[in-house]
mmCIF file of C-alpha atoms and ligand atoms in Angstrom:
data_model
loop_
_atom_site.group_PDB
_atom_site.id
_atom_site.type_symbol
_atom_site.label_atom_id
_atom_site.label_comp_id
_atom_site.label_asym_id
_atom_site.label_seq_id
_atom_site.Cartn_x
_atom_site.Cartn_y
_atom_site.Cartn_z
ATOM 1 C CA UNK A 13 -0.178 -8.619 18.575
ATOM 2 C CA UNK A 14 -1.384 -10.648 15.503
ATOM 3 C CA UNK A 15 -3.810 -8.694 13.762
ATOM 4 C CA UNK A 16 -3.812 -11.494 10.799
ATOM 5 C CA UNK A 17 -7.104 -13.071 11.938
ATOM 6 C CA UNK A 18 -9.293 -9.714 12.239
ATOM 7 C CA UNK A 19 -7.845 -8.265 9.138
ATOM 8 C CA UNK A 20 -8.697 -11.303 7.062
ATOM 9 C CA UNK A 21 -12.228 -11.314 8.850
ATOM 10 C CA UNK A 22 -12.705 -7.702 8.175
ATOM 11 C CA UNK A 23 -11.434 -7.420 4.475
ATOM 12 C CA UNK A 24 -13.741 -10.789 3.306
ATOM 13 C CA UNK A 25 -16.447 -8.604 5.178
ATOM 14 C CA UNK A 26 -16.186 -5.726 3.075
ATOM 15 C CA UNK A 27 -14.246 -7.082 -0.073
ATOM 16 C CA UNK A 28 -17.686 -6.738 -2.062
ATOM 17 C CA UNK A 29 -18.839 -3.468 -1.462
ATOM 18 C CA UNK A 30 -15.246 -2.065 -1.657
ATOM 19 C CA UNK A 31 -14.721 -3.523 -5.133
ATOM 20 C CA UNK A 32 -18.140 -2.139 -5.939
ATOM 21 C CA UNK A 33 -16.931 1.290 -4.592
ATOM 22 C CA UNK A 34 -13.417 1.559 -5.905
ATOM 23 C CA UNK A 35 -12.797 -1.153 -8.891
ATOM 24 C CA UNK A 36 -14.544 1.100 -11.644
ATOM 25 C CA UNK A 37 -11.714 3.397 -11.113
ATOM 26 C CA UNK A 38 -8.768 1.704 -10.146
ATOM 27 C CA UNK A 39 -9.296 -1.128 -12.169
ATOM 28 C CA UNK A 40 -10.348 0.684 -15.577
ATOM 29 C CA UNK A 41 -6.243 2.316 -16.117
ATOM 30 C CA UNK A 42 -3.137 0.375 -14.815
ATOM 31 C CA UNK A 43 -0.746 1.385 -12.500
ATOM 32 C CA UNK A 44 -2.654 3.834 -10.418
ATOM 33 C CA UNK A 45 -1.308 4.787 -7.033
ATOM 34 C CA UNK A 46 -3.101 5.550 -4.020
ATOM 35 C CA UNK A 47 -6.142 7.526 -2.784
ATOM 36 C CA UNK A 48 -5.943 10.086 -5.838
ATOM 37 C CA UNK A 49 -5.402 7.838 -8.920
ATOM 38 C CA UNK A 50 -2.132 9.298 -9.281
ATOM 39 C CA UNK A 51 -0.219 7.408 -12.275
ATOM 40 C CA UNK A 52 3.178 5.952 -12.159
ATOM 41 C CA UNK A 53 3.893 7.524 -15.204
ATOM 42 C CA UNK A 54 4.109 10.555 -13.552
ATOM 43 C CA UNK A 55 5.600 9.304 -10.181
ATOM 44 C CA UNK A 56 8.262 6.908 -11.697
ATOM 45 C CA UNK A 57 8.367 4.515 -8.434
ATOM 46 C CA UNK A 58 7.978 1.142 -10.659
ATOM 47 C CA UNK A 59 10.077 1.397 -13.701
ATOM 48 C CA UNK A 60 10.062 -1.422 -16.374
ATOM 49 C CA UNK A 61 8.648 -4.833 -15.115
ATOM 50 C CA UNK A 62 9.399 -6.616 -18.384
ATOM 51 C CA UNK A 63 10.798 -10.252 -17.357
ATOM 52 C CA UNK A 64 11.099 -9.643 -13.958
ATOM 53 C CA UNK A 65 9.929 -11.277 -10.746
ATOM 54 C CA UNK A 66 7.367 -9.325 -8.962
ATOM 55 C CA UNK A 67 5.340 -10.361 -6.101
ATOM 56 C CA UNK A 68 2.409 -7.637 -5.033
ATOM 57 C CA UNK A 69 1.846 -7.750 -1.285
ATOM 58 C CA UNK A 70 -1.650 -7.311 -0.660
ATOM 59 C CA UNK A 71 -2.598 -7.206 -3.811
ATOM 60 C CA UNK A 72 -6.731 -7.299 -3.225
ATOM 61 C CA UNK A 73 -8.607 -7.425 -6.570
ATOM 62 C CA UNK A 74 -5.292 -7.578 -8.599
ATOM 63 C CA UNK A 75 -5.708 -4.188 -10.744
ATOM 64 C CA UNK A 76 -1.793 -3.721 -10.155
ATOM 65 C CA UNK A 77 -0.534 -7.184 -10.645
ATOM 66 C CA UNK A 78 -2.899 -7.735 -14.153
ATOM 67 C CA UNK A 79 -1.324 -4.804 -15.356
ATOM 68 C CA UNK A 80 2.409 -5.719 -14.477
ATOM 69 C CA UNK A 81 1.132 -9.905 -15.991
ATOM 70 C CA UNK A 82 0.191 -8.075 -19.573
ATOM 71 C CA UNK A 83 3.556 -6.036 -19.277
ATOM 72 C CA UNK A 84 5.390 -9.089 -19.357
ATOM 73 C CA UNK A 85 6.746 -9.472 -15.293
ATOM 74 C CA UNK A 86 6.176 -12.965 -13.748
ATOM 75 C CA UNK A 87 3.888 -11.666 -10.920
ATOM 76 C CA UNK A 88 2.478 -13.005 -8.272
ATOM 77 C CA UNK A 89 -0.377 -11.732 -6.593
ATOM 78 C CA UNK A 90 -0.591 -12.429 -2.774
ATOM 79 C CA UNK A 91 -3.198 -11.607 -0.341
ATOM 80 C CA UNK A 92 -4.796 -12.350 3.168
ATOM 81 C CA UNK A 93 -8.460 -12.557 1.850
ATOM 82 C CA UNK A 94 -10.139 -15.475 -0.046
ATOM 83 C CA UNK A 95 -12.927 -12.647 -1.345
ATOM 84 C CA UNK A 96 -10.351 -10.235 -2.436
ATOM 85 C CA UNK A 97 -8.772 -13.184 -3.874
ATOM 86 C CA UNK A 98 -11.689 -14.179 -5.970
ATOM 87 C CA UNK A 99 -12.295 -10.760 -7.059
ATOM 88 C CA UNK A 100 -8.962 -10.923 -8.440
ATOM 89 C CA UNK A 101 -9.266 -14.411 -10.007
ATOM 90 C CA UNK A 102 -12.892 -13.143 -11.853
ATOM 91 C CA UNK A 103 -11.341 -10.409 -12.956
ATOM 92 C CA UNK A 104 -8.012 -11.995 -14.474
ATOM 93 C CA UNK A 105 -7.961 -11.319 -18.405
ATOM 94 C CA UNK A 106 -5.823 -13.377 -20.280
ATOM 95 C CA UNK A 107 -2.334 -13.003 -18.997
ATOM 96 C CA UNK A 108 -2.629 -15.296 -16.173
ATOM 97 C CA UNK A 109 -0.893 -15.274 -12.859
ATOM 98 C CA UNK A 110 -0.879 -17.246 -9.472
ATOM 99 C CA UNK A 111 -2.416 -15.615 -6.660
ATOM 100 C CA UNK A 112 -1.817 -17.028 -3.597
ATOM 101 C CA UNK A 113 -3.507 -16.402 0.248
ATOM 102 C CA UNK A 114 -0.860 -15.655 2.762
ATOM 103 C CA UNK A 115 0.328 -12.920 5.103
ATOM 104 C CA UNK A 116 2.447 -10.371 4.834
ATOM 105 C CA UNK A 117 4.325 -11.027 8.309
ATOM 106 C CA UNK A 118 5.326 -14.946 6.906
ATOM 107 C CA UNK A 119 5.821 -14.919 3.279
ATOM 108 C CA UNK A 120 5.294 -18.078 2.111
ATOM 109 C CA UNK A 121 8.025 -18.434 -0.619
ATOM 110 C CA UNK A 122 11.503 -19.029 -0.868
ATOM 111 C CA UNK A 123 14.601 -16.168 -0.014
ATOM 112 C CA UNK A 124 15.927 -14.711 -3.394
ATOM 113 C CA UNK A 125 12.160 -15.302 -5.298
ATOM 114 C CA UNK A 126 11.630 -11.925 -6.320
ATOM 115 C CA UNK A 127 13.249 -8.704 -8.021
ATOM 116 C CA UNK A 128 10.438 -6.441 -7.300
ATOM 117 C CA UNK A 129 8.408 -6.655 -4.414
ATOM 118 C CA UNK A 130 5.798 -3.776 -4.163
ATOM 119 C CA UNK A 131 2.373 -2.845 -2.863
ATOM 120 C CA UNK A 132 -0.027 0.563 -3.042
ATOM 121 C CA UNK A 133 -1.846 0.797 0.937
ATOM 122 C CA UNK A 134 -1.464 -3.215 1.137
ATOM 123 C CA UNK A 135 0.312 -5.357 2.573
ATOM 124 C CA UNK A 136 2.492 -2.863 4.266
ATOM 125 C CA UNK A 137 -0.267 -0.991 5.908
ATOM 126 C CA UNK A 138 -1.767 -3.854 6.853
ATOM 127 C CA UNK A 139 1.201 -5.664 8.709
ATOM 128 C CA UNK A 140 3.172 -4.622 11.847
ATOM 129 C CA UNK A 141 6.342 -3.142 9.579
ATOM 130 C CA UNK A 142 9.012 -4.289 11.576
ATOM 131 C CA UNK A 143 7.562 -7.746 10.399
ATOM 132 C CA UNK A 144 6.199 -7.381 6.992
ATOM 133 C CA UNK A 145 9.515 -5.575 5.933
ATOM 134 C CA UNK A 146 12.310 -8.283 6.797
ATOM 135 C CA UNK A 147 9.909 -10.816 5.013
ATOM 136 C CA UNK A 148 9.741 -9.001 1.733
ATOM 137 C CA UNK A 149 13.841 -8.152 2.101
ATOM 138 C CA UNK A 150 14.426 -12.149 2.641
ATOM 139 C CA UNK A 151 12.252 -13.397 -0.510
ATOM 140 C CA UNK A 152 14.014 -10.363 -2.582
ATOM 141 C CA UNK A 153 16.986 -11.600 -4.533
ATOM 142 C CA UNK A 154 20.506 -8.717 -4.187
ATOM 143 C CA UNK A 155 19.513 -6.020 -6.247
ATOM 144 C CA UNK A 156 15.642 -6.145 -6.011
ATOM 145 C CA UNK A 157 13.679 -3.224 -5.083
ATOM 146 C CA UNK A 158 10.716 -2.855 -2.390
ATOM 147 C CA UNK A 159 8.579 -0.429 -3.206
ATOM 148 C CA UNK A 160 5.359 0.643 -1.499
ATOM 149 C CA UNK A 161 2.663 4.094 -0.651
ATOM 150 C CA UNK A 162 1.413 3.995 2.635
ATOM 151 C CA UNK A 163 -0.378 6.566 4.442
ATOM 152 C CA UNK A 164 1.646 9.656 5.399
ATOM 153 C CA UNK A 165 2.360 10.748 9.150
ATOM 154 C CA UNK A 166 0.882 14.176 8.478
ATOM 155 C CA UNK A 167 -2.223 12.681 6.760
ATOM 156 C CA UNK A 168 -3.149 10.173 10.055
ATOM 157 C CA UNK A 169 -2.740 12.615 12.657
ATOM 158 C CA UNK A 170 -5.068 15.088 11.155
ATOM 159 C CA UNK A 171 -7.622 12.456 10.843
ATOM 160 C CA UNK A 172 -10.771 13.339 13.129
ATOM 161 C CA UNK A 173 -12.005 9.849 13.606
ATOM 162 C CA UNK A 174 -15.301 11.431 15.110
ATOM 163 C CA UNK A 175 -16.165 13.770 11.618
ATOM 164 C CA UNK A 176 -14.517 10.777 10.181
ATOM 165 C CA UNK A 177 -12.414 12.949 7.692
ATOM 166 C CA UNK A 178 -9.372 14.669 7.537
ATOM 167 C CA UNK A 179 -8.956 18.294 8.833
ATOM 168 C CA UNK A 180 -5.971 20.920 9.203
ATOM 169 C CA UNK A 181 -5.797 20.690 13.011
ATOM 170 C CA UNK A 182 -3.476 18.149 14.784
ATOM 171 C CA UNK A 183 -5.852 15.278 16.018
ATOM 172 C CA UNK A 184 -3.638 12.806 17.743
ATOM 173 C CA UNK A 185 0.234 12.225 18.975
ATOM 174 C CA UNK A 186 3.096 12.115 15.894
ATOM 175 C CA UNK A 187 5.043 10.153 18.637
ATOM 176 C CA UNK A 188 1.760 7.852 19.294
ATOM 177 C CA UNK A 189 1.603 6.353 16.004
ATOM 178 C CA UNK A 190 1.879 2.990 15.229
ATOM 179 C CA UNK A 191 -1.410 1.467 14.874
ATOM 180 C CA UNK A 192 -5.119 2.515 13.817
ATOM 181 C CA UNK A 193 -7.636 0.187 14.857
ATOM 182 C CA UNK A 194 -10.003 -0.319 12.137
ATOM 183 C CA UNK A 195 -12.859 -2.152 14.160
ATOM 184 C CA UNK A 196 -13.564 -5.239 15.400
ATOM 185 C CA UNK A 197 -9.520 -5.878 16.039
ATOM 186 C CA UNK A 198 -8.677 -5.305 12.629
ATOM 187 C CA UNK A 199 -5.745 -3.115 12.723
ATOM 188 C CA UNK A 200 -3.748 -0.924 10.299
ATOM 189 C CA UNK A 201 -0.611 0.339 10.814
ATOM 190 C CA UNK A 202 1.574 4.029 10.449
ATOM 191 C CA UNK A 203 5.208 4.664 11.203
ATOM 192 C CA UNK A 204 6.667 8.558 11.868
ATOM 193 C CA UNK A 205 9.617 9.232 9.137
ATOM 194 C CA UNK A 206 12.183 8.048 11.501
ATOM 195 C CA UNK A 207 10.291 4.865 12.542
ATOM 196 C CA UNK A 208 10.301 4.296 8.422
ATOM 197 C CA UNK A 209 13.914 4.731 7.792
ATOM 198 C CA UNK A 210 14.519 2.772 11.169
ATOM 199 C CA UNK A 211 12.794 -0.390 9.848
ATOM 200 C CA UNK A 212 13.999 -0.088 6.448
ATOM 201 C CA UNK A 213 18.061 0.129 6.824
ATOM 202 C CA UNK A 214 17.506 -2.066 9.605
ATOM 203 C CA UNK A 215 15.972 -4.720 7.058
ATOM 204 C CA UNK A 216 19.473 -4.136 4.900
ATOM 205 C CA UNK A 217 17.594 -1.918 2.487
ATOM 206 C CA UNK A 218 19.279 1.327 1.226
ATOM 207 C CA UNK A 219 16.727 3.578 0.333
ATOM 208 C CA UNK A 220 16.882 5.626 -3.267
ATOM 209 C CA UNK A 221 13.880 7.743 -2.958
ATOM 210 C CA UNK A 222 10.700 8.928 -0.697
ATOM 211 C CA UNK A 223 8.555 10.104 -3.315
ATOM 212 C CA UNK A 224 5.619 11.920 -2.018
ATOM 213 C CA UNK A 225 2.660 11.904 -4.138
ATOM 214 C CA UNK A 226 1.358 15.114 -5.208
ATOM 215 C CA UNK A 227 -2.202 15.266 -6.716
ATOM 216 C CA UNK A 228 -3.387 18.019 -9.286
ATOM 217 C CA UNK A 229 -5.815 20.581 -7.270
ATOM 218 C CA UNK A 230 -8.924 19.201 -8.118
ATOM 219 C CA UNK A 231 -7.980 15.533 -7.747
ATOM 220 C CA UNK A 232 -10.883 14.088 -5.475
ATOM 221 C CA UNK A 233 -9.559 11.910 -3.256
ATOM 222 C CA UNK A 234 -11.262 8.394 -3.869
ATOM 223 C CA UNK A 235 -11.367 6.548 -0.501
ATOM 224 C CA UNK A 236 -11.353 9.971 2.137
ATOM 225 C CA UNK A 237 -13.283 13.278 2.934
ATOM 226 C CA UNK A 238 -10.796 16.007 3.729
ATOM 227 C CA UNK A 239 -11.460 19.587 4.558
ATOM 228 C CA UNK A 240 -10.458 21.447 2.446
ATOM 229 C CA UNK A 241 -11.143 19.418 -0.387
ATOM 230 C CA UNK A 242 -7.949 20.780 -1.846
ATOM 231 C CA UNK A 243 -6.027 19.330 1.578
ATOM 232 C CA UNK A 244 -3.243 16.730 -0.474
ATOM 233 C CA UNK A 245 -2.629 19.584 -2.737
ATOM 234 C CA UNK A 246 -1.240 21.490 0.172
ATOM 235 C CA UNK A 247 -0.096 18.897 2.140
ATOM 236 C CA UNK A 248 1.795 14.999 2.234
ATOM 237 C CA UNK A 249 -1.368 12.551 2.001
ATOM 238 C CA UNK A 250 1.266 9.556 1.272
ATOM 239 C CA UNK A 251 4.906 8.221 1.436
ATOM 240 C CA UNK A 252 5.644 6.318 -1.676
ATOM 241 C CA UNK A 253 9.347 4.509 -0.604
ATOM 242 C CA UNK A 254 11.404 3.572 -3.423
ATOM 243 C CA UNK A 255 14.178 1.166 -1.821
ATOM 244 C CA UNK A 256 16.857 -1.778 -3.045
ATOM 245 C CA UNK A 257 18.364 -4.945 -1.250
ATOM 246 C CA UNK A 258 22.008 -3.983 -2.139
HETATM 247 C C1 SAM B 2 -6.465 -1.342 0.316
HETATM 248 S S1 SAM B 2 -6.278 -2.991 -0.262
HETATM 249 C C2 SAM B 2 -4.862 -2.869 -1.304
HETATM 250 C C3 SAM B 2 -5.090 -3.516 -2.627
HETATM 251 C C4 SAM B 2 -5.167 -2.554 -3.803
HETATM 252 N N1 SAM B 2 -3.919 -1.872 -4.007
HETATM 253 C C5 SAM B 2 -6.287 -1.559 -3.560
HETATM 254 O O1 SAM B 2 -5.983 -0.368 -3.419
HETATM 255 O O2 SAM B 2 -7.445 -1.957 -3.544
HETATM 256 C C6 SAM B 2 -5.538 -3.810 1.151
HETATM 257 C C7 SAM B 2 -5.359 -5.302 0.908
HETATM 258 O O3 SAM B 2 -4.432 -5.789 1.880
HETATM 259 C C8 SAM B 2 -4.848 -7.101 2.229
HETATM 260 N N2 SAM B 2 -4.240 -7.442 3.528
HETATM 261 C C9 SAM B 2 -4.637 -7.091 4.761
HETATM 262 N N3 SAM B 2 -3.799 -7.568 5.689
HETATM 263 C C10 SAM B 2 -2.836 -8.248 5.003
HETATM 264 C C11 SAM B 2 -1.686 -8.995 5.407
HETATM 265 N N4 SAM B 2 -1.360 -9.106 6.695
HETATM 266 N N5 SAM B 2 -0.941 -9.583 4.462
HETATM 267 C C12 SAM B 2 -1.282 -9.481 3.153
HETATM 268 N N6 SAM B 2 -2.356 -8.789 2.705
HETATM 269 C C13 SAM B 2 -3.125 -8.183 3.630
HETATM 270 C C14 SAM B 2 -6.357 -7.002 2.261
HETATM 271 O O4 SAM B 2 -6.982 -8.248 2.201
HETATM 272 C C15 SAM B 2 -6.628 -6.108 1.067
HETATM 273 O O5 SAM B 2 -6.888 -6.860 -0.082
#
C-alpha cells in the first residue's frame, strides 16, 4: 500500500490549524519530545549534535531541526508536506538549513549522508517501517545513530476510536497492529515490540536503548485525551529507540 499520496493530502489539509494548535508549545523550548513536552535533557536519546550530519525525518514545522541548526549540526529538514514545509521555512531564524519535500519510504539522498538520523512521531509513524527504516540505515554513514518516539503498543490498543481518547481497557488486537487509518486513506503506522526489534536488526541496526518516556504526574498530554488524565504516568504512552549502524 502507498499511503504517500493521502498522507501528503491530509497533513497540507491540516498543517495550519495544527501549527496553530501545537507550535506555541513545541516551538517556544528546543528539543521537546513527544505528546508531553518531555525534554531531551532529561531523556538523553540525542546527545551532542555539534558538527554532525543530521537529517530529521518528518520534520513538519522544523522546531527540532532549528534547534539542532543553532547547536551547530548540519541538518536537514525533510518532509512530505509543502505547508508543513513552509511553516518551517517562515519560521527559520537565522541559522539556516535546507529543507527538502520527500518521503520517508525513498530518501532522496545519497548512502553514507548522515550521522544522525532522527524523528519525534514523524517520519517513522508515518511510513510503513519495514520501508522507512532500511532507507534511513542506507543514507546513515557506519557509526550513525537512528533515533526516533513513536507511539507505544500499549498506548494504541487502548485507544477508543469512538470516545476518541485513550482508556484503561484493551480496545483492539496487540497482534492486529500495524496500521491506523487516519481518514480519507491517510494512514499511520504501529509495530508490537517484536515487530520493532524485527525491523530494526533486520535493517543492520544494533539497538543501544528503548527509552520509554515517562511524564511527571500532572504533565497534560498535548495532542490526546486519556482517562485518567494521569494514564502515561502509569503506563508506556511512547517508545523512544535509541539505535546505531555498526
Ligand atoms: C506529527 S508531525 C511530526 C513533526 C514534529 N515532530 C511535530 O511533532 O510536529 C508528522 C510529520 O510527518 C510528515 N510525514 C507524513 N508522512 C511522511 C512520510 N511518508 N515521509 C516523511 N514525512 C512524512 C507530515 O507531513 C508531518 O509534518
Amino acid at each position: 500500500m502507498d499511503s504517500v499520496p493521502a498522507n501528503r493530502r491530509l497533513w497540507n489539509r491540516i498543517s495550519n490549524a495544527y501549527q496553530d494548535k501545537h507550535d506555541p508549545r513545541i516551538g517556544a523550548t528546543p528539543r521537546l519530545w513527544g505528546m508531553y513536552s518531555i525534554p531531551d535533557a532529561r531523556l538523553r536519546a540525542l546527545g551532542d549534535v555539534t558538527g554532525k550530519r543530521v537529517l530529521e525525518l518528518g520534520c513538519g514545522a522544523g522546531q527540532w531541526s532549528r534547534a539542532l541548526a543553532a547547536e551547530g549540526a548540519a541538518v536537514v529538514g525533510l518532509d512530505l508536506s509543502e505547508a508543513q514545509l513552509a511553516a518551517a521555512a517562515r519560521a527559520m531564524g537565522q541559522a539556516r538549513h535546507p529543507l527538502v519535500q520527500g518521503a520517508a519510504e525513498r530518501l532522496p539522498f545519497a548512502a553514507d549522508s548522515f550521522d544522525l538520523v532522527f524523528c519525534d512521531f514523524g517520519g517513522l509513524s508515518w511510513a510503513p517501517p519495514h520501508l522507512a527504516v532500511p532507507e534511513a540505515v542506507r543514507v546513515l554513514a557506519r557509526g550513525g545513530r537512528l533515533v526516533f518516539n513513536v507511539a507505544s503498543p500499549w498506548f494504541e490498543v487502548c485507544y477508543d476510536e469512538a470516545a476518541g481518547r485513550v482508556t484503561t481497557t484493551l480496545q483492539r488486537d496487540y497482534f492486529g497492529l500495524g496500521t491506523v487509518a487516519e481518514g480519507d486513506g491517510a494512514t499511520s503506522y504501529q509495530l508490537t515490540y517484536g515487530g520493532w526489534v524485527k525491523v530494526l536488526r533486520g535493517a543492520g541496526l544494533v539497538i543501544d536503548d528503548l527509552i520509554e518516556p515517562r511524564p511527571e504526574p500532572g504533565t497534560p498530554n498535548g495532542y490526546n485525551e486519556t482517562d485518567p488524565p494521569d494514564w502515561g504516568h502509569r503506563w508506556p504512552a511512547e517508545l523512544l529507540w535509541v539505535t546505531r549502524k555498526p
